[in-house]
Short mmCIF file of C-alpha atoms in Angstrom, two decimals:
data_model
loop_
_atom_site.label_atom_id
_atom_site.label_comp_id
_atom_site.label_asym_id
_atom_site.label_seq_id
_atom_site.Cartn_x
_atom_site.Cartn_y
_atom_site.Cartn_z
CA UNK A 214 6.46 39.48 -3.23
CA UNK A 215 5.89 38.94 -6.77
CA UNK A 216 7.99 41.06 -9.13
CA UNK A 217 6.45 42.84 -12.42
CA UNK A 218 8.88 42.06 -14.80
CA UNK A 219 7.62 38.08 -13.64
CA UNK A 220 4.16 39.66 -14.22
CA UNK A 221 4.39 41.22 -17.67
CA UNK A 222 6.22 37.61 -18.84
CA UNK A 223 3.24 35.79 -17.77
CA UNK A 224 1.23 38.29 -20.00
CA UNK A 225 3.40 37.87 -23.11
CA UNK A 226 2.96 33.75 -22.89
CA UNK A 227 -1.08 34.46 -23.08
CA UNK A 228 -1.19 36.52 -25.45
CA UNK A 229 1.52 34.79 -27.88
CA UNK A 230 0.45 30.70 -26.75
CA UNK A 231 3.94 29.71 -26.54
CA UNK A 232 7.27 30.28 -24.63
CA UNK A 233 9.22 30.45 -28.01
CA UNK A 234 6.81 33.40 -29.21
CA UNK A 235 6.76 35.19 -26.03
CA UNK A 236 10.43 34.99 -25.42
CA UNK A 237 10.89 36.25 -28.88
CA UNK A 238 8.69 39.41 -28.42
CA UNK A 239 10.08 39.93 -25.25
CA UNK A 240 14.10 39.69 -26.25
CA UNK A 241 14.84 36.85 -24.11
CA UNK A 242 15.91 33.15 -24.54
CA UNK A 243 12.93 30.45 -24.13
CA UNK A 244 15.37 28.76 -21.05
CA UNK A 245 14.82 32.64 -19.30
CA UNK A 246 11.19 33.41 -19.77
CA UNK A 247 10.41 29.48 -18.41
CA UNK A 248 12.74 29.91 -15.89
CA UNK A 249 10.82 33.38 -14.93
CA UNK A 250 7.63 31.30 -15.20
CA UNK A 251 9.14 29.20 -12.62
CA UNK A 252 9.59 31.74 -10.10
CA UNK A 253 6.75 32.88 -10.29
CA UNK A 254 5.12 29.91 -9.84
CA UNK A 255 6.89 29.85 -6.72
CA UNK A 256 6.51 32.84 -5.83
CA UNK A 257 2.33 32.56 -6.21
CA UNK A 258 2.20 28.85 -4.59
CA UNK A 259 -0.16 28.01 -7.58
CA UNK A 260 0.70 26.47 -11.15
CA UNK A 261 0.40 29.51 -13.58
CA UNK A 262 1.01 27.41 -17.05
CA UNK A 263 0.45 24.36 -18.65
CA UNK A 264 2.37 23.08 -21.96
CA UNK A 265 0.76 20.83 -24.25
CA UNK A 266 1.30 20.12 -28.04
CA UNK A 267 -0.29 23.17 -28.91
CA UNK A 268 1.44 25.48 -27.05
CA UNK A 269 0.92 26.34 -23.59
CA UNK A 270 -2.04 27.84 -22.07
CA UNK A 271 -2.57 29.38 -18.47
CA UNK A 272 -4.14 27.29 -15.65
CA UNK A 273 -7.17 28.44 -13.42
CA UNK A 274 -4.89 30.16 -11.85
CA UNK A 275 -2.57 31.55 -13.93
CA UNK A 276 -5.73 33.11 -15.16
CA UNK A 277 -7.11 34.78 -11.88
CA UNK A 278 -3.52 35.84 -11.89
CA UNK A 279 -3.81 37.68 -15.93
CA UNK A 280 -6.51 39.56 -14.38
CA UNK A 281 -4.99 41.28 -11.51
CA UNK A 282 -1.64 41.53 -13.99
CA UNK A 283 -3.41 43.48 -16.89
CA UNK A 284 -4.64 45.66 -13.54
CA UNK A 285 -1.09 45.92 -12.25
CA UNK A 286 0.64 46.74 -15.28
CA UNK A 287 -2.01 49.80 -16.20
CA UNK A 288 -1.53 51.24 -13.23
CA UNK A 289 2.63 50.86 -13.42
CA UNK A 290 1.80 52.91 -16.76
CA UNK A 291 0.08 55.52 -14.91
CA UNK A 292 2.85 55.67 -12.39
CA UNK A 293 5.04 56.47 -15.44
CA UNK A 294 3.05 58.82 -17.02
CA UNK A 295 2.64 61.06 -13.45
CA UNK A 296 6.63 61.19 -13.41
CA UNK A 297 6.91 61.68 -16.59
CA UNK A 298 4.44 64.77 -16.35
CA UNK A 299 6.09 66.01 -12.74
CA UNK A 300 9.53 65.48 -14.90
CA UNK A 301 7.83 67.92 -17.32
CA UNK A 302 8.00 65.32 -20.22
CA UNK A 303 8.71 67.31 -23.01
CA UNK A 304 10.86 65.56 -24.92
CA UNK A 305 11.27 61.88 -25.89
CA UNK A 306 11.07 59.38 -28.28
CA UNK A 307 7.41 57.93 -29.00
CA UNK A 308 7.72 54.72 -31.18
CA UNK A 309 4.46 54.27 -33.94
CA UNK A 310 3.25 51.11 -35.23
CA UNK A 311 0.84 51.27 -38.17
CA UNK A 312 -0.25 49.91 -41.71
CA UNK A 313 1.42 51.62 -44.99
CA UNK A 314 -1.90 53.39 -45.74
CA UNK A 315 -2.63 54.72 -41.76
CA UNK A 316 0.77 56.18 -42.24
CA UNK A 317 -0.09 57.90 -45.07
CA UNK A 318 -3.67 58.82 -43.96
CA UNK A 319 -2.62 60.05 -40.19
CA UNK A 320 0.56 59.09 -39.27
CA UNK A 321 2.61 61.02 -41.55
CA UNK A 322 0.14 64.51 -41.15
CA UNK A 323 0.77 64.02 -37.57
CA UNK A 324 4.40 63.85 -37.75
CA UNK A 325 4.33 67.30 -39.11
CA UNK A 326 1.92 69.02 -36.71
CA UNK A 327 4.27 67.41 -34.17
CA UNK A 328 7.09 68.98 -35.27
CA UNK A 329 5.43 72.44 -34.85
CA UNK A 330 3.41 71.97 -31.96
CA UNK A 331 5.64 69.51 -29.78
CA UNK A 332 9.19 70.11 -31.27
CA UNK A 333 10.67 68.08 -28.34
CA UNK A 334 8.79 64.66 -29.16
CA UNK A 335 10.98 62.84 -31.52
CA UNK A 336 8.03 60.28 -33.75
CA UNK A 337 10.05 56.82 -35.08
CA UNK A 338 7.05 55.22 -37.33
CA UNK A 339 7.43 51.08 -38.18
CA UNK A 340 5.50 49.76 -40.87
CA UNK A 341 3.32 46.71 -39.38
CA UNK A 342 -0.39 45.00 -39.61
CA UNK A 343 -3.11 46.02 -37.21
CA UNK A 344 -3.03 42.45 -35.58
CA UNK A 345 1.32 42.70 -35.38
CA UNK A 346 1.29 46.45 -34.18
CA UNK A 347 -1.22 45.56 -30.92
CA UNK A 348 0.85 42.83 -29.77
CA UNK A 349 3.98 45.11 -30.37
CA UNK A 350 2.51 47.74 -28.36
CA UNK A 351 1.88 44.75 -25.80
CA UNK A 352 5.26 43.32 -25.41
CA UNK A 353 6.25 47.23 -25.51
CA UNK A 354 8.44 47.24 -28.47
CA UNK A 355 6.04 50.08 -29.49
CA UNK A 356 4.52 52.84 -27.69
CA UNK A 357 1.47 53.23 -29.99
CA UNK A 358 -0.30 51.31 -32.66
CA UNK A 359 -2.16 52.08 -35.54
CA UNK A 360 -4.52 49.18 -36.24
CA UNK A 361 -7.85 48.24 -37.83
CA UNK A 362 -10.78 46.38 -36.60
CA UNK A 363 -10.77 42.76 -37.45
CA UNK A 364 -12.87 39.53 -35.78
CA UNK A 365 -10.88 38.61 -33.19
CA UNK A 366 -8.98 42.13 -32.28
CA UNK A 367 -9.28 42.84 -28.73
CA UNK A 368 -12.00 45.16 -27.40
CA UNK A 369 -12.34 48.53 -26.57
CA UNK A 370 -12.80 47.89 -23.05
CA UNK A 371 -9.81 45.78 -23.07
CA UNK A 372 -8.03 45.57 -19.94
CA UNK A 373 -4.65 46.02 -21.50
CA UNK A 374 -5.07 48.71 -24.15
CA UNK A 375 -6.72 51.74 -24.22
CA UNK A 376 -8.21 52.57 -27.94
CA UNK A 377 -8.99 55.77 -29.07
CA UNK A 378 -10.66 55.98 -32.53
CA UNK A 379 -9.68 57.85 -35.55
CA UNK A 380 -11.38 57.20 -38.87
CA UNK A 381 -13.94 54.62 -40.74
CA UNK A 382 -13.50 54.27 -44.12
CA UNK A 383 -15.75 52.42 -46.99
CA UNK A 384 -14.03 49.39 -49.25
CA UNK A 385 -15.15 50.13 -53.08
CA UNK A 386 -15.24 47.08 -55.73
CA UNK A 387 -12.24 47.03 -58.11
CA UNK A 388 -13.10 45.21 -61.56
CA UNK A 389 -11.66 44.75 -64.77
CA UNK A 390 -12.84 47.49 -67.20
CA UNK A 391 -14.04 44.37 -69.30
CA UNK A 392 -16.56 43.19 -66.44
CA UNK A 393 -19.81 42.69 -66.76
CA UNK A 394 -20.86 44.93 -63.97
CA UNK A 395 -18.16 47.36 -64.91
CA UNK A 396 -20.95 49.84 -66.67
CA UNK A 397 -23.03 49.60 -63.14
CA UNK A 398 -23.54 52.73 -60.86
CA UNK A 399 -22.78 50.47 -58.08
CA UNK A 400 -21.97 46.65 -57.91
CA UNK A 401 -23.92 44.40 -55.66
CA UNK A 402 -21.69 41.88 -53.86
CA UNK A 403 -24.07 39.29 -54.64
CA UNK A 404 -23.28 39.48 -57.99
CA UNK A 405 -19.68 38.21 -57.69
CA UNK A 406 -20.61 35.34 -56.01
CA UNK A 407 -18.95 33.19 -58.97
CA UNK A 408 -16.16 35.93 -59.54
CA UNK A 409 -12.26 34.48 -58.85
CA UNK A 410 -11.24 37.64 -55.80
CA UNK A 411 -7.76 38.67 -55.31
CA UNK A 412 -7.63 39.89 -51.75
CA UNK A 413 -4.92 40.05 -48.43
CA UNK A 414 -4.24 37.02 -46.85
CA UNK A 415 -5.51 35.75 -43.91
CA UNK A 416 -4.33 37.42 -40.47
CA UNK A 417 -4.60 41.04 -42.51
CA UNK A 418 -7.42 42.73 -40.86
CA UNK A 419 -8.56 43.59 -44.23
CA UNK A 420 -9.51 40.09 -44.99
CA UNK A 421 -11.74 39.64 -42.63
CA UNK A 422 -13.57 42.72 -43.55
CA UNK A 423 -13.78 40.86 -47.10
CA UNK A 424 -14.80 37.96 -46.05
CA UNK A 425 -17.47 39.03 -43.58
CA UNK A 426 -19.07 41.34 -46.57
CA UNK A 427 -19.47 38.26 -48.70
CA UNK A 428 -20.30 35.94 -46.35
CA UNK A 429 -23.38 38.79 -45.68
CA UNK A 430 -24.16 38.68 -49.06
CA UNK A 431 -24.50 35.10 -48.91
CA UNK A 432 -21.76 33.60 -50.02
CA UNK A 433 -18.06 32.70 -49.09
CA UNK A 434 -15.29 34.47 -51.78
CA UNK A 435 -12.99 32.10 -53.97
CA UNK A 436 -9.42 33.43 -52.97
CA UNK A 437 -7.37 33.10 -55.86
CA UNK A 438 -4.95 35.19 -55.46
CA UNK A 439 -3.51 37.01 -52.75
CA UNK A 440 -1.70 39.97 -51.35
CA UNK A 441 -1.35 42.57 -48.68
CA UNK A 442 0.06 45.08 -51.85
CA UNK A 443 -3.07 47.00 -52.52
CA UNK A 444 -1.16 48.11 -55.49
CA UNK A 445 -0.50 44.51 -56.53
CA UNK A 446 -4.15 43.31 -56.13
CA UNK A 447 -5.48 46.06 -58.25
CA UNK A 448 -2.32 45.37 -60.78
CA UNK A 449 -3.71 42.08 -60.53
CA UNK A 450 -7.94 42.98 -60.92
CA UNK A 451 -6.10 45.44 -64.08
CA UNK A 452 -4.95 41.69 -65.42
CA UNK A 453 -8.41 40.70 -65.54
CA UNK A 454 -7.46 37.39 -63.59
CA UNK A 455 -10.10 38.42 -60.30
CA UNK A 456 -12.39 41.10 -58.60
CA UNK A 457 -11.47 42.86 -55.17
CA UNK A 458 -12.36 44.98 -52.57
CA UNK A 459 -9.96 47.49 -51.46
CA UNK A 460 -10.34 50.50 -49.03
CA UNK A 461 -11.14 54.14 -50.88
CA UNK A 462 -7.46 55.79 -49.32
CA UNK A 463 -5.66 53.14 -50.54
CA UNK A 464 -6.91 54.14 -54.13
CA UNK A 465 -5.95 57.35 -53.77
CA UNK A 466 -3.05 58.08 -56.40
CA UNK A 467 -3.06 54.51 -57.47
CA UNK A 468 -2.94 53.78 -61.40
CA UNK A 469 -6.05 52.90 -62.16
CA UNK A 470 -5.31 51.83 -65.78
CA UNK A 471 -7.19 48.63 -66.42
CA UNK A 472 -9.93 49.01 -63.90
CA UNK A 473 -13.11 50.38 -62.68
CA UNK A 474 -13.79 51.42 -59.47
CA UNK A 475 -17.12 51.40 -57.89
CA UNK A 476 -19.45 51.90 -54.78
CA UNK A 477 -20.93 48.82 -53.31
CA UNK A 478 -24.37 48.61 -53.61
CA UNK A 479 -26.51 48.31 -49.90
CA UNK A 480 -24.20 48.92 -46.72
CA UNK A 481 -21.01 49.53 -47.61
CA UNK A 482 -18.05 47.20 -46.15
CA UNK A 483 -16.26 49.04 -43.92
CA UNK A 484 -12.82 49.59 -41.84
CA UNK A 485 -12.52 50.91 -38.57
CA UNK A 486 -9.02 52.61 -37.76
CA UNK A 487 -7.78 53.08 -34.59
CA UNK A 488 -4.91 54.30 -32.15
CA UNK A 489 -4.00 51.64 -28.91
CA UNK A 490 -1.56 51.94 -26.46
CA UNK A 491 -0.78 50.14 -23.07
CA UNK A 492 -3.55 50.83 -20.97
CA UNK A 493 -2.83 53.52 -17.81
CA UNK A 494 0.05 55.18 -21.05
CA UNK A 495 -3.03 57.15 -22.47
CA UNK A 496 -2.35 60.34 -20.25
CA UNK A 497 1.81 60.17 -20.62
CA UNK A 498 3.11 63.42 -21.32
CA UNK A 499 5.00 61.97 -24.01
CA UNK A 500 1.78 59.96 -25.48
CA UNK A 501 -0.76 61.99 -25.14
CA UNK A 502 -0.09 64.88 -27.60
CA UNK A 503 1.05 62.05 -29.89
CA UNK A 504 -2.59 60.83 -29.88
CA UNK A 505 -4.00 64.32 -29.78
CA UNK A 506 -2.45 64.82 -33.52
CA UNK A 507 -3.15 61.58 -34.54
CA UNK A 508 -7.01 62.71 -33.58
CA UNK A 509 -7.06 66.00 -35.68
CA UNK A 510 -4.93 64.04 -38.41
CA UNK A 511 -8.27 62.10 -38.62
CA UNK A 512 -10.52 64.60 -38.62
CA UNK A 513 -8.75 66.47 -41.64
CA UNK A 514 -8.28 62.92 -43.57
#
């Protein structure tokens, strides 16, 4: 018989490429989560893993094996959520991962239409990146994350998460008030092609939204600075020492002193927020009104 817990290990190695990582998000030692490989190797007659200098990565098997787990594990979620709802479910703790300005934009408005619509749900919000808060959900150190769309992110029709989508939102160019382009109604990328950019670093979601809007305006952004501070990269633009792109909320409130802030010209770059949690958790009594306010947070944002 192979046992979950064994299961949900095996899941946390894929998705994190090495024991180290995995045992790390899970709370355990390395020596534990490879002995729990071990037995369930055993326990499956196959070899699930293979460790190279890289990391380790799952065999043929181990991989017909991720398939039936991300299956399994959904439909332990659902098992929880039907208690939950026959235990009535009213009142719990639901743990929310999400980027400073999703807090702001939905999080936080949530939280208070929470308090007067579900007084017994108790909201505990951690500040984390879109690509950190999925794998938190994941290893279930969080119940629900607030992420962005990046290259890379897993798909809607992921077998582990179920997403549920909230708000897109338009990046505007940031320039020195000095620029040349500063006086335009709108600035076409294109024309800060030889520009030094401040942006986030690589891993934010946000930087791949960058990047891919350059590289469709034909060319590849000179980095010069970085930071995942919107505050400090349009300190920085305020400097005169680059040009960015930063999403319209986060500009809301900001001190603009030092900059202009404008449209892009053409199709705008773009971020795509949404809510995941562990597949089969979507209907949890618990969850679910915790998504529904997260929803109509959206739609007032």
């Amino acid at each position: 018989m192979i046992e979950a817990r064994r299961l949900h290990i095996l899941r946390a190695v894929a998705d994190h490429r090495t024991v180290t990582a995995a045992a790390a998000a899970l709370y355990l030692t390395p020596s534990a989560v490879s002995q729990q490989l071990a037995a369930l190797e055993q326990e499956t007659g196959h070899r699930l893993v293979e460790r190279g200098a890289k990391g380790v990565r799952l065999t043929p098997a181990g991989e017909i094996l991720l398939g039936h787990t991300n299956a399994v594990l959904a439909q332990l979620e659902r098992a929880e959520a039907e208690l939950a709802a026959y235990g009535s479910g009213e009142a719990g703790t639901v743990t929310v991962a999400a980027f400073a300005t999703g807090i702001a934009e939905v999080v936080a408005p949530a939280v208070a239409r929470l308090a007067g619509s579900a007084p017994g749900i108790r909201i505990r919000v951690q500040d984390a990146e879109g690509d950190a808060s999925l794998l938190m959900v994941l290893d279930r150190q969080v119940d629900v994350a607030v992420a962005v769309e990046y290259r890379g992110a897993p798909p809607a029709d992921d077998p582990r998460l179920a997403h549920v989508p909230l708000y897109a939102e338009p990046f505007d160019a940031v320039v020195p008030v000095t620029h040349r382009l500063a006086d335009t109604a709108e600035v076409p990328l294109a024309e800060l092609a030889k520009d030094p950019w401040i942006g986030p670093y690589p891993g934010n979601p946000c930087h791949d939204v960058v990047v891919l809007a350059c590289e469709s305006a034909g060319f590849q952004p000179r980095l010069e600075h970085s930071s995942d501070d919107f505050r400090a990269v349009v300190a920085l633009a305020s400097a005169d020492v680059g040009v960015a792109l930063v999403p319209r909320s986060a500009l809301r409130g900001m001190d603009l002193t030092g900059v202009v802030v404008r449209p892009v010209d053409g199709v705008a770059p773009t971020r795509r927020v949404f809510a995941a949690v562990r597949r089969g958790a979507e209907e949890h009594p618990l969850i679910r009104p915790v998504l529904d306010a997260l929803r109509a947070a959206a739609g007032e944002a």
